[in-house]
Amino acid sequence: MQCEHIQNELPAFLLGDLPPGEASAIQRHLSTCSACAEEASAMGAMHDRLPAGLKDWVAQGVCPADVMNRIEQSIRGERRRNRWTSWPFIAGYAAAAAAVFLMLFGTRLMSPEQLASIPLVGGFAAQLFGKEVDLNPVGGPPAMDIHDGVTLAVVKADSKPDSLTVQYVLRGDGLDTQATETAFRATLHTNQGELALRSIGVHRRTADEVLVEAVYAPLTAAGEQSLTLTVPTVPTRAGAPAKNGPWKATFPRP
Amino acid sequence: MTTEERFFALYKPEAGRLYRTAWAILGNEADAGDALQEATIRGYRAFDQLKGGAAAFPSWMRRILVNTCTHILRKRMRVIPVERPEDLTDEQVVTGPDIPMDSEVWEAVKALDERYRAVVVLRFLNDMQLEDIAQALDIPLGTVKSRLHTALKLLKKSLQTEHGERRGAV
């Protein structure tokens, strides 16, 4: 092995980052080559000295006041932005605007671009879901439930002869949005009884929101006019307080 | 307590160390301030994803900061020409006469060319593995090794020089 190659590998050798075979070869070389052994010794001293020297210097650091002021201002800006787009704020806003919205736009499904063009409600709806959304899947008031810091909103309901698909959003601080799909399961009841859940998937996860799609057994009886989606519990992150369900959202037959 | 208050309660005790970490990686205070601001906003936005509570905050925030800094370095390094053997000259060695002892190592590291300083800081301050450094800076592993080797030789020379000067001055 060439001395140049050995010396180039010395940092990795000293860090224990080399495969055993290569490390042994370097060890053998060092026992016979005084120049490389001397280099390894000097490098070893630097390896011992640098971490402590740098970490001591960092530990004595003080963030300059102007930098801290800038940072605090930008976080305040974030807070204002978040307040404007926060779910409870939007939910209240939506309730106020829902009547106008529904009167004007009925139950059509809309693209985010179409939603964004709607006065009052459109901007937040497009931003929230970024996909086709119908805040009121089948007409009537928005199917939502908000309590204990968690919001449930039904955003889509699609009835087919062989299945009924419901999409709903769960949102809240402390929600464990990375939990398994079944942790977000919901029962679906009509006035005739419960519809069996066939499958469930999470279409989108953010820090505090999941978009769930659940497929249920189809509607059959003509008398099934109203449906109630019930989320009994939601998963919360470690350290976050438990949320007290259930959350219920009722909407007319699609 | 609001999210902002909880965030700053954990953040402020770390701010000085974070600032110097960014300074060490980027090599100057102006860029360190900008990087810290950007990383702090990222941290605040992702604060509710922090796992492990308050004890995990310092290393979590430092990871965000190091990622932000290496991203800045990658952009910078794209315009730095490929290193040549003649780069290894005595001109890069610092010989400040009034350097306080506790910052001796930092002053020597700071004087290194950015390519060398970055790998030294990421390895010895942030304890990153060589492969992770290669990935973070988007350079081959062999380049990380050769830069580290060159950097250590320069630092050895630089620190010995400072010691010699200091001893001579006493």
XYZ file of C-alpha atoms in Angstrom:
424
model
C 0.000 0.000 0.000
C 1.316 3.468 -0.916
C 2.078 5.923 1.890
C 0.038 8.624 0.147
C -3.044 6.421 0.086
C -2.491 5.379 3.697
C -2.198 8.954 4.883
C -5.319 9.947 2.961
C -7.220 7.207 4.756
C -5.855 8.117 8.191
C -8.803 10.358 9.192
C -11.284 7.580 8.400
C -8.984 5.037 10.079
C -8.776 7.112 13.245
C -12.549 7.588 13.247
C -13.081 3.830 12.888
C -14.900 4.444 9.608
C -12.998 1.832 7.558
C -13.974 -1.786 6.840
C -12.066 -4.247 9.110
C -9.873 -5.563 6.268
C -8.700 -2.127 5.230
C -8.192 -1.021 8.828
C -5.993 -4.098 9.476
C -3.914 -3.365 6.385
C -3.333 0.204 7.560
C -2.468 -1.036 11.044
C 0.141 -3.403 9.576
C 1.597 -0.623 7.445
C 1.867 1.716 10.434
C 3.858 -0.908 12.340
C 6.502 -0.928 9.621
C 6.510 2.654 8.248
C 7.795 5.269 10.689
C 6.760 8.233 8.480
C 3.137 7.121 8.323
C 3.154 6.175 12.008
C 4.355 9.674 12.863
C 1.633 11.179 10.650
C -0.972 8.968 12.338
C 0.219 10.096 15.750
C -0.034 13.769 14.776
C -3.469 13.228 13.238
C -4.584 11.385 16.359
C -3.601 14.357 18.498
C -5.692 16.638 16.274
C -8.612 14.215 16.508
C -8.441 14.513 20.272
C -8.059 18.263 20.332
C -10.491 19.517 17.703
C -13.850 18.322 19.111
C -13.211 19.748 22.563
C -11.817 23.006 21.179
C -14.729 23.579 18.812
C -17.406 22.495 21.270
C -16.004 24.748 23.998
C -16.064 27.677 21.618
C -19.660 26.936 20.582
C -20.779 26.496 24.209
C -19.658 30.067 24.996
C -21.764 31.494 22.170
C -24.247 34.312 22.565
C -26.752 35.108 19.868
C -26.406 38.810 18.963
C -29.406 40.932 19.958
C -30.103 42.107 16.408
C -30.227 38.498 15.148
C -32.536 37.478 17.992
C -34.817 40.462 17.293
C -35.002 39.510 13.642
C -35.852 35.934 14.570
C -38.556 36.980 17.022
C -40.099 39.252 14.420
C -40.184 36.510 11.823
C -41.800 34.093 14.280
C -44.420 36.730 15.107
C -45.054 36.960 11.366
C -45.492 33.178 11.262
C -47.966 33.353 14.136
C -50.070 35.956 12.332
C -49.983 33.849 9.165
C -50.979 30.738 11.111
C -53.807 32.532 12.865
C -55.215 33.602 9.525
C -55.132 30.051 8.174
C -55.754 28.143 11.419
C -58.546 25.634 11.392
C -60.700 27.029 14.219
C -60.457 30.486 12.697
C -61.396 29.125 9.300
C -64.160 26.983 10.723
C -65.805 30.027 12.274
C -65.286 31.960 9.097
C -66.766 29.094 7.111
C -69.855 28.934 9.268
C -70.516 32.620 8.657
C -69.971 32.321 4.936
C -71.506 28.904 4.395
C -75.009 30.131 3.673
C -73.813 32.443 0.911
C -71.472 29.798 -0.390
C -74.081 27.075 -0.550
C -76.686 29.329 -2.069
C -74.323 30.364 -4.802
C -72.514 27.147 -5.524
C -74.753 24.297 -4.433
C -73.043 20.936 -4.143
C -70.649 21.017 -7.071
C -67.217 19.526 -6.663
C -64.570 22.083 -7.516
C -60.910 22.150 -8.322
C -58.595 24.120 -6.013
C -58.351 26.797 -8.688
C -62.120 27.095 -8.900
C -62.364 27.147 -5.121
C -59.725 29.818 -4.827
C -61.747 32.112 -7.059
C -64.799 32.031 -4.769
C -65.147 35.107 -2.545
C -64.822 34.591 1.212
C -64.730 30.810 1.418
C -62.786 29.734 -1.626
C -59.282 30.765 -0.640
C -59.148 28.850 2.587
C -60.897 25.785 1.199
C -58.439 25.503 -1.679
C -55.517 26.068 0.673
C -56.730 23.563 3.214
C -57.406 20.662 0.999
C -55.497 21.322 -2.191
C -57.773 18.934 -3.981
C -61.337 18.566 -5.093
C -63.472 19.574 -2.186
C -67.089 19.947 -1.447
C -67.514 21.462 1.991
C -71.067 20.305 1.915
C -71.022 16.981 0.104
C -74.719 16.676 -0.543
C -76.296 19.982 0.328
C -77.385 21.418 3.644
C -75.099 22.874 6.323
C -71.420 21.882 6.417
C -70.946 18.455 8.013
C -68.531 19.363 10.810
C -67.907 18.811 14.472
C -65.388 20.763 16.541
C -64.584 20.055 20.151
C -61.661 19.397 22.454
C -59.295 20.899 19.911
C -60.173 18.446 17.153
C -62.146 19.210 14.034
C -63.947 16.631 11.953
C -65.204 17.719 8.544
C -66.804 15.542 5.883
C -65.515 16.777 2.556
C -66.932 14.256 0.127
C -69.596 11.545 -0.037
C -70.114 9.389 -3.099
C -72.841 6.755 -3.282
C -72.539 3.941 -5.814
C -74.636 0.789 -6.222
C -71.888 -1.329 -4.666
C -70.319 1.053 -2.116
C -70.469 4.371 -0.315
C -67.248 6.367 -0.138
C -66.783 9.124 2.433
C -63.801 11.421 2.716
C -63.259 13.302 5.942
C -60.595 15.511 7.463
C -59.419 15.308 11.068
C -57.373 18.184 12.321
C -56.015 19.264 15.688
C -52.905 20.151 17.681
C -51.295 17.067 19.156
C -52.947 14.693 16.697
C -50.624 11.813 15.787
C -51.048 12.146 12.069
C -48.499 9.384 11.391
C -50.616 6.765 13.173
C -51.904 3.751 11.276
C -55.006 4.219 9.120
C -57.299 2.272 11.389
C -56.621 4.721 14.220
C -58.745 7.233 12.278
C -61.643 4.881 11.575
C -65.186 6.127 11.760
C -68.522 4.382 11.956
C -71.278 5.407 9.575
C -74.892 5.140 10.626
C -78.151 5.754 8.830
C -81.512 5.851 10.489
C -81.716 2.158 9.482
C -78.529 1.079 11.236
C -74.773 0.890 10.738
C -73.073 0.508 7.354
C -70.137 -1.909 7.452
C -66.704 -0.389 6.961
C -64.928 -2.154 4.084
C -61.689 -0.279 3.748
C -59.909 2.792 5.011
C -56.950 4.779 3.750
C -55.206 8.042 4.592
C -54.794 10.137 1.461
C -52.837 12.990 2.948
C -50.971 13.631 6.184
C -49.630 16.952 7.394
C -48.312 17.942 10.826
C -51.781 18.332 12.283
C -54.236 17.034 9.691
C -55.200 13.831 7.922
C -57.502 13.315 4.977
C -59.160 9.911 5.320
C -61.133 7.964 2.753
C -63.397 5.227 4.059
C -65.457 2.870 1.929
C -68.645 1.471 3.438
C -71.331 -0.988 2.361
C -73.787 0.619 -0.096
C -76.961 2.378 0.817
C -79.943 0.203 0.046
C -83.144 1.195 1.796
C -84.926 4.150 0.340
C -85.624 5.390 3.843
C -81.949 6.095 4.546
C -82.126 9.843 4.292
C -79.519 10.956 6.788
C -76.043 9.674 7.587
C -73.955 10.234 10.682
C -70.219 9.731 10.605
C -68.759 9.101 14.071
C -65.070 9.153 14.946
C -64.928 7.609 18.445
C -61.290 8.353 19.253
C -58.251 9.936 17.652
C -54.567 9.062 18.226
C -52.432 11.688 19.938
C -48.679 12.097 19.965
C -46.596 11.043 22.953
C -46.830 13.737 25.602
C -49.889 15.391 24.057
C -53.110 15.321 26.093
C -55.708 12.753 25.077
C -58.678 14.041 23.107
C -62.181 13.240 24.238
C -64.360 11.954 21.459
C -66.587 11.132 19.829
C -66.839 13.580 16.941
C -69.999 13.355 14.871
C -70.901 14.879 11.541
C -74.332 14.403 10.007
C -75.129 14.911 6.360
C -77.984 14.004 3.995
C -77.965 10.957 1.744
C -75.728 11.607 -1.279
C -48.702 28.917 27.281
C -48.877 29.599 23.558
C -46.912 27.594 20.976
C -44.646 30.602 20.482
C -43.921 30.848 24.200
C -43.227 27.117 24.476
C -40.956 27.278 21.435
C -38.925 30.226 22.705
C -38.671 28.767 26.199
C -36.711 25.904 24.644
C -35.059 27.897 21.883
C -33.542 30.860 23.720
C -31.184 28.872 25.963
C -29.835 27.205 22.797
C -29.667 30.314 20.613
C -26.031 31.159 21.360
C -24.806 27.641 20.636
C -26.927 27.470 17.490
C -25.592 30.806 16.299
C -22.004 29.685 16.698
C -22.730 26.332 15.073
C -23.996 28.173 11.996
C -21.014 30.523 12.136
C -18.614 27.580 12.318
C -20.166 25.861 9.316
C -20.632 28.944 7.153
C -17.549 30.844 8.238
C -19.007 34.300 8.816
C -21.508 35.923 11.134
C -23.728 37.527 8.490
C -24.513 34.196 6.857
C -24.811 32.562 10.276
C -27.546 35.034 11.268
C -29.464 34.453 8.042
C -29.150 30.676 8.309
C -30.239 30.698 11.932
C -33.273 32.804 11.104
C -34.266 30.456 8.294
C -33.694 27.359 10.415
C -35.653 28.825 13.319
C -38.674 29.482 11.128
C -38.446 25.888 9.878
C -38.179 24.636 13.430
C -41.139 26.706 14.561
C -43.282 25.439 11.691
C -42.374 21.839 12.518
C -42.468 22.310 16.297
C -45.508 20.111 16.763
C -43.604 17.247 15.092
C -40.892 17.305 17.766
C -40.788 13.903 19.398
C -39.178 13.319 22.780
C -40.232 16.564 24.451
C -37.977 19.324 25.780
C -34.954 17.033 26.193
C -34.936 16.297 22.464
C -35.228 19.937 21.414
C -31.522 20.962 21.327
C -30.392 18.139 19.040
C -33.575 18.386 16.945
C -33.100 22.129 16.399
C -29.391 21.644 15.712
C -30.191 19.065 13.021
C -32.519 21.515 11.308
C -29.837 24.192 11.496
C -27.074 21.928 10.148
C -29.334 20.884 7.267
C -30.044 24.531 6.492
C -26.337 25.388 6.598
C -25.228 22.463 4.431
C -27.910 23.410 1.922
C -26.376 26.901 1.758
C -22.889 25.393 1.456
C -23.952 23.104 -1.388
C -25.210 26.102 -3.316
C -21.988 27.984 -2.614
C -19.690 25.091 -3.429
C -21.142 24.632 -6.886
C -19.165 27.656 -7.977
C -15.939 26.685 -6.219
C -13.441 25.153 -8.643
C -12.089 21.655 -8.119
C -9.363 21.651 -5.493
C -5.745 21.519 -6.709
C -2.594 20.424 -4.893
C -1.276 24.003 -4.983
C -4.207 25.046 -2.775
C -2.281 23.560 0.091
C -0.060 26.533 0.859
C 1.176 28.269 3.962
C -0.956 31.315 3.071
C -3.952 29.586 4.616
C -2.289 29.341 7.990
C -3.418 31.853 10.589
C -0.908 33.491 12.919
C -3.000 35.893 14.976
C -0.848 37.115 17.871
C -3.672 38.092 20.275
C -5.836 35.020 20.039
C -7.227 34.009 23.429
C -6.444 30.423 24.374
C -10.081 29.289 24.567
C -10.718 30.174 20.924
C -7.370 28.987 19.599
C -8.815 25.973 17.844
C -11.680 27.959 16.364
C -9.399 30.675 15.069
C -7.309 28.056 13.323
C -10.398 26.335 11.873
C -11.925 29.660 10.804
C -8.833 30.495 8.766
C -9.189 27.359 6.645
C -10.536 27.531 3.141
C -14.280 26.840 3.175
C -13.917 23.378 1.628
C -11.686 22.263 4.470
C -13.461 24.159 7.217
C -16.834 22.638 6.360
C -15.690 19.013 6.649
C -13.773 19.729 9.867
C -16.756 21.426 11.508
C -19.279 18.837 10.366
C -17.044 16.021 11.580
C -15.586 17.345 14.818
C -18.283 19.749 15.996
C -21.383 17.968 14.731
C -20.010 14.412 14.954
C -21.228 13.499 11.480
C -19.967 10.340 9.807
C -17.822 10.868 6.711
C -20.460 9.312 4.454
C -23.101 11.632 5.865
C -20.838 14.607 5.227
C -20.359 13.470 1.631
C -24.106 13.257 1.214
C -24.803 16.584 2.921
C -22.261 18.456 0.799
C -22.983 16.439 -2.337
C -19.347 15.484 -2.869
C -17.687 12.044 -3.192
C -16.562 10.252 -0.040
C -12.984 10.240 -1.331
C -13.094 14.022 -1.551
C -14.287 14.257 2.054
C -11.359 12.074 3.160
C -8.766 14.014 1.208
C -10.137 17.368 2.404
C -10.128 16.161 5.983
C -6.556 14.934 5.647
C -5.429 18.237 4.143
C -7.361 20.197 6.759
C -5.766 18.279 9.619
C -2.304 18.894 8.222
C -3.035 22.615 7.931
C -4.482 22.764 11.414
C -1.564 20.907 12.900
C 0.809 23.383 11.346
C -1.338 26.351 12.301
C -1.788 25.348 15.929
C 1.893 24.511 16.313
C 2.767 27.934 14.881
C 0.464 29.678 17.339
C 1.920 27.748 20.215
C 5.438 28.609 19.056
C 4.600 32.300 18.758
C 2.883 32.342 22.128
C 5.765 30.625 23.816
C 8.161 33.045 22.111
C 6.169 36.046 23.302
C 6.204 35.041 26.964
